[in-house]
Short mmCIF file of N, CA and C in Angstrom, two decimals:
data_model
loop_
_atom_site.label_atom_id
_atom_site.label_comp_id
_atom_site.label_asym_id
_atom_site.label_seq_id
_atom_site.Cartn_x
_atom_site.Cartn_y
_atom_site.Cartn_z
N MET E 1 0.99 -1.31 0.19
CA MET E 1 -0.16 0.09 0.04
C MET E 1 1.03 1.09 0.16
N LYS E 2 0.41 2.13 -0.72
CA LYS E 2 1.22 3.21 -0.90
C LYS E 2 0.78 4.25 0.27
N GLN E 3 2.00 5.27 0.81
CA GLN E 3 2.30 6.09 2.01
C GLN E 3 1.49 7.48 1.33
N LEU E 4 0.57 7.71 2.32
CA LEU E 4 -0.34 9.03 1.90
C LEU E 4 0.34 10.11 2.66
N ASP E 5 0.62 11.41 1.45
CA ASP E 5 0.92 12.31 2.05
C ASP E 5 0.12 13.06 2.78
N ASN E 6 -0.07 14.41 3.76
CA ASN E 6 -1.12 14.96 4.74
C ASN E 6 -2.14 15.54 3.67
N THR E 7 -1.85 15.84 2.81
CA THR E 7 -2.89 16.33 1.53
C THR E 7 -3.61 15.13 1.28
N GLU E 8 -3.12 14.20 1.00
CA GLU E 8 -4.17 13.12 0.82
C GLU E 8 -5.10 12.64 1.82
N LYS E 9 -4.26 12.60 3.05
CA LYS E 9 -5.01 12.16 4.25
C LYS E 9 -6.25 13.36 4.92
N LEU E 10 -5.53 14.44 4.29
CA LEU E 10 -6.98 15.43 4.77
C LEU E 10 -8.06 15.70 3.73
N LEU E 11 -7.67 15.15 2.70
CA LEU E 11 -8.86 15.16 1.10
C LEU E 11 -9.70 14.04 1.90
N ALA E 12 -8.82 12.77 2.24
CA ALA E 12 -9.65 11.37 2.47
C ALA E 12 -10.72 11.17 3.52
N VAL E 13 -10.46 12.47 4.37
CA VAL E 13 -11.39 12.52 5.72
C VAL E 13 -12.63 13.37 5.22
N LEU E 14 -12.93 13.84 3.99
CA LEU E 14 -14.00 14.39 3.18
C LEU E 14 -14.72 13.43 2.39
N PHE E 15 -14.28 12.18 2.06
CA PHE E 15 -15.40 11.43 1.75
C PHE E 15 -16.07 10.37 2.23
N ASP E 16 -17.23 10.37 1.87
CA ASP E 16 -18.27 9.19 2.73
C ASP E 16 -18.66 8.08 1.49
N THR E 17 -18.00 8.06 0.47
CA THR E 17 -18.29 7.21 -0.51
C THR E 17 -17.96 5.45 0.39
N GLY E 18 -18.13 4.30 -0.87
CA GLY E 18 -18.17 3.42 -0.29
C GLY E 18 -16.87 2.48 -0.22
N GLU E 19 -16.16 3.28 -1.42
CA GLU E 19 -14.43 2.87 -2.18
C GLU E 19 -13.66 3.60 -0.58
N LEU E 20 -12.48 3.09 -0.92
CA LEU E 20 -11.13 3.36 0.00
C LEU E 20 -11.15 5.27 -0.33
N PRO E 21 -11.49 5.79 0.81
CA PRO E 21 -11.45 7.47 1.09
C PRO E 21 -9.79 7.71 0.54
N GLN E 22 -8.90 7.43 0.79
CA GLN E 22 -7.49 7.58 0.57
C GLN E 22 -7.16 7.07 -0.97
N ASP E 23 -7.80 6.09 -1.68
CA ASP E 23 -7.70 6.03 -3.00
C ASP E 23 -8.45 7.04 -3.73
N ARG E 24 -9.66 7.68 -3.36
CA ARG E 24 -10.29 8.69 -3.94
C ARG E 24 -9.33 9.74 -3.47
N ALA E 25 -9.56 10.13 -2.64
CA ALA E 25 -8.39 11.42 -2.49
C ALA E 25 -6.89 11.41 -3.20
N ALA E 26 -6.50 9.84 -3.49
CA ALA E 26 -5.10 10.87 -4.52
C ALA E 26 -5.35 10.66 -5.79
N GLN E 27 -6.95 9.78 -6.49
CA GLN E 27 -7.28 9.77 -7.52
C GLN E 27 -7.70 11.27 -8.00
N VAL E 28 -8.47 11.85 -7.21
CA VAL E 28 -8.93 13.43 -7.45
C VAL E 28 -7.60 14.34 -7.03
N LEU E 29 -6.83 14.28 -6.81
CA LEU E 29 -5.69 14.85 -6.75
C LEU E 29 -5.27 14.81 -7.85
N GLU E 30 -4.36 13.17 -8.72
CA GLU E 30 -4.32 13.37 -9.53
C GLU E 30 -4.71 13.83 -10.91
N ASP E 31 -5.95 13.44 -10.89
CA ASP E 31 -6.89 13.71 -12.26
C ASP E 31 -7.03 15.52 -12.02
N SER E 32 -6.93 16.43 -10.87
CA SER E 32 -6.83 17.72 -11.02
C SER E 32 -5.92 18.70 -10.70
N GLY E 33 -4.38 17.55 -11.19
CA GLY E 33 -3.12 17.97 -11.14
C GLY E 33 -2.76 18.58 -9.76
N GLY E 34 -3.34 18.46 -9.07
CA GLY E 34 -2.50 18.38 -7.72
C GLY E 34 -3.33 19.67 -6.75
N ILE E 35 -2.97 19.76 -5.47
CA ILE E 35 -3.44 20.68 -4.66
C ILE E 35 -3.65 22.02 -4.90
N HIS E 36 -2.94 22.63 -5.52
CA HIS E 36 -2.46 23.57 -6.19
C HIS E 36 -3.51 24.25 -6.97
N TYR E 37 -3.77 23.44 -7.97
CA TYR E 37 -4.71 23.37 -9.21
C TYR E 37 -6.15 23.42 -8.60
N LEU E 38 -6.36 22.37 -7.99
CA LEU E 38 -7.40 22.13 -6.83
C LEU E 38 -8.04 23.41 -6.42
N GLY E 39 -7.16 23.82 -5.54
CA GLY E 39 -7.41 25.19 -5.07
C GLY E 39 -8.02 26.34 -5.64
N ARG E 40 -7.73 26.30 -7.17
CA ARG E 40 -8.03 26.71 -8.03
C ARG E 40 -9.45 27.08 -8.89
N LEU E 41 -10.10 25.49 -8.56
CA LEU E 41 -11.35 25.21 -8.97
C LEU E 41 -12.57 25.63 -8.18
N CYS E 42 -13.49 26.01 -9.03
CA CYS E 42 -14.62 25.98 -8.42
C CYS E 42 -15.86 25.09 -8.36
N THR E 43 -16.81 25.02 -7.04
CA THR E 43 -17.21 23.70 -6.69
C THR E 43 -18.11 22.57 -7.97
N GLU E 44 -18.03 23.43 -9.02
CA GLU E 44 -19.03 22.76 -9.98
C GLU E 44 -17.91 21.78 -10.82
N GLU E 45 -16.71 22.65 -10.95
CA GLU E 45 -15.33 22.26 -11.92
C GLU E 45 -14.68 20.98 -10.78
N ILE E 46 -14.95 21.32 -9.53
CA ILE E 46 -14.35 19.94 -8.79
C ILE E 46 -15.32 18.88 -8.69
N ALA E 47 -16.66 19.34 -9.30
CA ALA E 47 -17.81 18.36 -9.08
C ALA E 47 -17.22 17.09 -10.46
N GLY E 48 -16.79 18.34 -11.24
CA GLY E 48 -16.86 17.31 -12.38
C GLY E 48 -15.32 15.99 -12.72
N ILE E 49 -14.62 16.66 -11.50
CA ILE E 49 -13.13 15.69 -11.61
C ILE E 49 -13.13 14.56 -10.96
N SER E 50 -13.47 13.16 -11.69
CA SER E 50 -13.25 12.00 -11.18
C SER E 50 -14.92 11.29 -10.43
N GLY E 51 -15.54 12.25 -11.27
CA GLY E 51 -17.04 12.08 -10.87
C GLY E 51 -17.85 11.95 -9.76
N LEU E 52 -17.21 12.87 -8.83
CA LEU E 52 -17.36 13.46 -7.38
C LEU E 52 -19.02 14.21 -7.74
N ASP E 53 -19.84 14.15 -6.23
CA ASP E 53 -21.08 14.36 -6.49
C ASP E 53 -20.98 15.97 -6.05
N HIS E 54 -21.83 16.72 -6.06
CA HIS E 54 -21.87 18.46 -5.64
C HIS E 54 -21.60 18.23 -3.81
N ARG E 55 -22.45 17.32 -3.54
CA ARG E 55 -21.94 17.31 -2.21
C ARG E 55 -20.47 17.51 -1.41
N THR E 56 -20.02 16.60 -2.19
CA THR E 56 -18.42 15.80 -1.88
C THR E 56 -17.50 17.21 -2.53
N ALA E 57 -18.15 17.76 -3.47
CA ALA E 57 -17.20 18.94 -4.11
C ALA E 57 -17.27 20.42 -3.30
N ARG E 58 -18.35 20.39 -2.76
CA ARG E 58 -18.73 21.63 -1.47
C ARG E 58 -17.89 21.41 -0.70
N ARG E 59 -17.81 20.17 0.23
CA ARG E 59 -17.25 20.05 1.35
C ARG E 59 -15.58 20.35 1.11
N ILE E 60 -14.84 20.02 -0.26
CA ILE E 60 -13.50 19.78 -0.38
C ILE E 60 -13.47 21.68 -1.03
N ARG E 61 -14.69 22.28 -1.52
CA ARG E 61 -14.40 23.50 -1.41
C ARG E 61 -14.13 24.44 -0.48
N ALA E 62 -14.87 23.85 0.49
CA ALA E 62 -15.09 24.93 1.80
C ALA E 62 -13.80 24.10 2.47
N ALA E 63 -13.27 22.97 2.90
CA ALA E 63 -11.93 22.77 3.52
C ALA E 63 -10.82 23.21 2.56
N LEU E 64 -10.74 23.65 1.36
CA LEU E 64 -9.81 24.21 0.73
C LEU E 64 -9.80 26.16 1.31
N GLU E 65 -11.18 26.50 1.27
CA GLU E 65 -11.29 28.03 1.67
C GLU E 65 -10.65 28.07 3.38
N LEU E 66 -11.02 27.29 4.19
CA LEU E 66 -10.74 27.23 5.39
C LEU E 66 -9.13 27.36 5.48
N GLY E 67 -8.31 26.08 4.71
CA GLY E 67 -6.71 26.22 4.91
C GLY E 67 -6.44 27.12 4.19
N ARG E 68 -7.18 28.40 3.50
CA ARG E 68 -6.24 29.24 2.81
C ARG E 68 -6.54 30.56 3.77
N GLN E 69 -7.45 30.57 4.78
CA GLN E 69 -7.46 31.85 5.64
C GLN E 69 -6.55 31.70 6.76
#
């Protein structure tokens, strides 16, 4: 199993899917180009990544905003 970095761990807590949240977080970061690019996306754009639902996209967006402050 791959060692997760802190960003993947923090994102993983936002997922409430049936699949492994760590794998999902790693996939979202890969598909978005990384945390810096993910932070530039609006909720609708985040929802378009890896088939995320709007609820999860809103949670990610909120977490990114909190982290920015």
